[in-house]
Short mmCIF file of C-alpha atoms and ligand atoms in Angstrom, two decimals:
data_model
loop_
_atom_site.label_atom_id
_atom_site.label_comp_id
_atom_site.label_asym_id
_atom_site.label_seq_id
_atom_site.Cartn_x
_atom_site.Cartn_y
_atom_site.Cartn_z
CA MET A 22 67.54 135.77 119.49
CA ILE A 23 67.25 137.97 116.47
CA GLY A 24 69.22 137.32 113.35
CA PHE A 25 70.71 140.29 111.54
CA VAL A 26 73.32 140.37 108.83
CA SER A 27 76.66 142.07 109.59
CA TRP A 28 77.13 145.41 107.85
CA ASP A 29 77.88 144.91 104.18
CA ALA A 30 78.21 147.97 101.95
CA THR A 31 77.47 146.03 98.77
CA LEU A 32 74.26 144.58 100.20
CA ALA A 33 73.31 148.02 101.53
CA ALA A 34 73.81 149.54 98.09
CA ASP A 35 71.60 146.82 96.57
CA LEU A 36 68.85 147.49 99.14
CA ILE A 37 69.03 151.21 98.43
CA ARG A 38 69.07 150.78 94.65
CA ALA A 39 65.98 148.52 94.77
CA ARG A 40 63.98 151.22 96.60
CA ARG A 41 65.32 154.49 95.23
CA GLN A 42 62.36 154.99 92.86
CA LEU A 43 59.72 154.55 95.54
CA PRO A 44 57.76 157.64 96.57
CA GLY A 45 59.28 158.95 99.80
CA ALA A 46 62.12 156.48 99.33
CA THR A 47 64.11 157.52 102.41
CA LEU A 48 61.85 155.73 104.88
CA PRO A 49 61.53 152.42 103.01
CA ILE A 50 65.29 152.42 102.51
CA LEU A 51 66.00 153.06 106.19
CA HIS A 52 63.53 150.35 107.20
CA ALA A 53 65.10 147.87 104.79
CA LEU A 54 68.57 148.61 106.14
CA GLN A 55 67.46 148.27 109.74
CA ASP A 56 65.47 145.10 109.03
CA THR A 57 68.58 143.60 107.43
CA PHE A 58 71.42 144.85 109.62
CA GLY A 59 69.53 145.69 112.82
CA TYR A 60 70.56 149.34 112.56
CA VAL A 61 71.44 152.03 110.07
CA ASP A 62 75.21 152.20 109.79
CA ASP A 63 76.78 155.66 109.37
CA GLN A 64 78.31 154.38 106.14
CA ALA A 65 74.80 154.08 104.69
CA ILE A 66 74.17 157.81 104.97
CA PRO A 67 76.26 158.95 101.98
CA LEU A 68 74.98 155.98 99.96
CA ILE A 69 71.38 157.03 100.57
CA ALA A 70 72.10 160.71 99.98
CA ASP A 71 73.82 159.99 96.66
CA ALA A 72 71.11 157.57 95.50
CA LEU A 73 68.29 160.01 96.25
CA ASN A 74 70.19 163.17 95.35
CA ILE A 75 69.58 164.73 98.76
CA SER A 76 72.02 165.98 101.37
CA ARG A 77 73.54 163.78 104.06
CA ALA A 78 72.02 166.17 106.62
CA GLU A 79 68.55 165.39 105.27
CA VAL A 80 69.15 161.67 105.69
CA VAL A 81 70.43 162.17 109.23
CA GLY A 82 67.43 164.39 109.96
CA VAL A 83 65.02 161.61 109.00
CA ILE A 84 66.93 159.07 111.11
CA HIS A 85 66.76 161.35 114.14
CA PHE A 86 63.13 162.33 113.61
CA TYR A 87 61.89 158.74 113.70
CA HIS A 88 63.02 157.24 116.97
CA ASP A 89 62.61 153.73 115.59
CA PHE A 90 65.94 153.84 113.81
CA ARG A 91 69.01 152.56 115.60
CA GLN A 92 72.46 153.87 114.74
CA GLN A 93 74.34 151.18 116.61
CA PRO A 94 74.02 147.39 116.29
CA PRO A 95 71.49 146.07 118.82
CA GLY A 96 72.14 143.39 121.40
CA ARG A 97 71.33 139.74 120.80
CA HIS A 98 67.79 140.39 122.07
CA ILE A 99 65.60 143.48 121.78
CA LEU A 100 63.14 144.18 124.58
CA ARG A 101 60.66 146.92 123.82
CA LEU A 102 58.43 148.36 126.53
CA CYS A 103 55.33 150.33 125.64
CA ARG A 104 55.19 153.80 127.18
CA ALA A 105 51.97 155.05 125.57
CA GLU A 106 48.74 156.08 127.24
CA ALA A 107 46.96 152.79 127.91
CA CYS A 108 50.13 151.26 129.27
CA GLN A 109 50.82 154.39 131.30
CA SER A 110 47.43 153.91 132.94
CA MET A 111 48.55 150.41 133.94
CA ASP A 112 51.73 151.74 135.55
CA CYS A 113 54.22 150.94 132.85
CA ASP A 114 56.49 153.55 134.44
CA SER A 115 57.07 151.31 137.45
CA LEU A 116 57.68 148.38 135.15
CA ALA A 117 60.14 150.44 133.11
CA GLY A 118 61.95 151.49 136.28
CA HIS A 119 62.22 147.87 137.39
CA VAL A 120 63.58 146.70 134.03
CA ARG A 121 66.05 149.59 133.69
CA GLU A 122 67.39 148.98 137.16
CA ARG A 123 67.59 145.24 136.62
CA LEU A 124 69.46 145.60 133.32
CA GLY A 125 71.53 148.61 134.36
CA VAL A 126 70.68 150.44 131.15
CA ASP A 127 68.34 153.18 130.05
CA PHE A 128 66.10 153.16 127.01
CA GLY A 129 68.09 153.07 123.79
CA GLU A 130 71.01 151.29 125.46
CA THR A 131 72.42 147.77 125.36
CA THR A 132 73.65 145.80 128.34
CA ALA A 133 77.42 145.56 128.69
CA ASP A 134 77.34 141.84 127.83
CA GLY A 135 75.54 142.61 124.57
CA ALA A 136 72.56 140.45 125.57
CA VAL A 137 69.70 142.94 125.63
CA THR A 138 68.85 146.24 123.98
CA LEU A 139 66.07 148.07 125.81
CA GLU A 140 63.80 150.29 123.75
CA ALA A 141 60.74 152.41 124.42
CA VAL A 142 57.85 152.11 122.02
CA TYR A 143 54.63 154.10 121.80
CA CYS A 144 51.78 151.63 121.41
CA LEU A 145 52.21 148.04 120.36
CA GLY A 146 48.54 147.72 119.45
CA ASN A 147 48.01 145.58 122.52
CA CYS A 148 46.35 148.21 124.72
CA ALA A 149 43.69 145.83 126.07
CA LEU A 150 46.47 143.74 127.59
CA SER A 151 48.61 146.56 128.89
CA PRO A 152 51.23 147.01 130.06
CA ALA A 153 52.62 145.54 126.88
CA ALA A 154 56.11 144.52 125.83
CA MET A 155 57.78 142.88 122.86
CA LEU A 156 60.75 140.55 123.06
CA ASP A 157 62.45 139.89 119.71
CA GLY A 158 59.21 140.63 117.89
CA ARG A 159 57.02 138.50 120.19
CA LEU A 160 54.17 140.48 121.71
CA ILE A 161 53.55 139.99 125.42
CA GLY A 162 50.65 141.44 127.42
CA ARG A 163 49.98 142.17 131.08
CA VAL A 164 53.64 142.40 131.91
CA ASP A 165 54.20 142.76 135.63
CA PRO A 166 57.62 142.72 137.34
CA ALA A 167 57.46 138.91 137.75
CA ARG A 168 56.73 138.42 134.06
CA ALA A 169 59.46 140.91 133.22
CA GLU A 170 61.89 138.81 135.26
CA GLN A 171 60.97 135.76 133.20
CA LEU A 172 61.55 137.68 129.98
CA LEU A 173 64.89 139.01 131.18
CA ALA A 174 66.00 135.55 132.28
CA GLU A 175 65.04 134.24 128.85
CA ALA A 176 66.96 137.03 127.13
CA GLN A 177 70.04 136.65 129.30
CA ALA A 178 70.18 132.85 129.25
S1 LIG B 30 49.35 151.87 124.71
FE1 LIG B 30 50.64 150.20 125.12
S2 LIG B 30 50.00 148.72 123.68
FE2 LIG B 30 48.81 150.45 123.20
#
């Protein structure tokens, strides 16, 4: 289970204010918001734009460019499957198909019961133990369908 704070505009404004002087402040601000709330709420966009004196479209452009940023609250657990080269060579596509079918969601989606958000990631730095996955920040290597079942059971318990 991951613990995020519910959206709070005052806290968001504090996070933004504390980082507005950083070089390239947009990214550290977006990361801080996502680390705190689990996603970047639409209400944060004008706050960031005003604080950095840039347009709202520029903020949205950064959010869309970096696929790491969520715009909706995630589920209670976040399962990330690596789709990069080393994991591709170890048939992560079959694993991904199994997990998507089992959960009934595609990448970037959350199960209807709110238990699991499934995300694609491009290298977890665990290439020697591919295919790799991460459940709520915990790195797992050599994930086969049986291991994936264990992870899903854990997440859906
Ligand atoms: S390519 Fe999957 S962990 Fe590096």
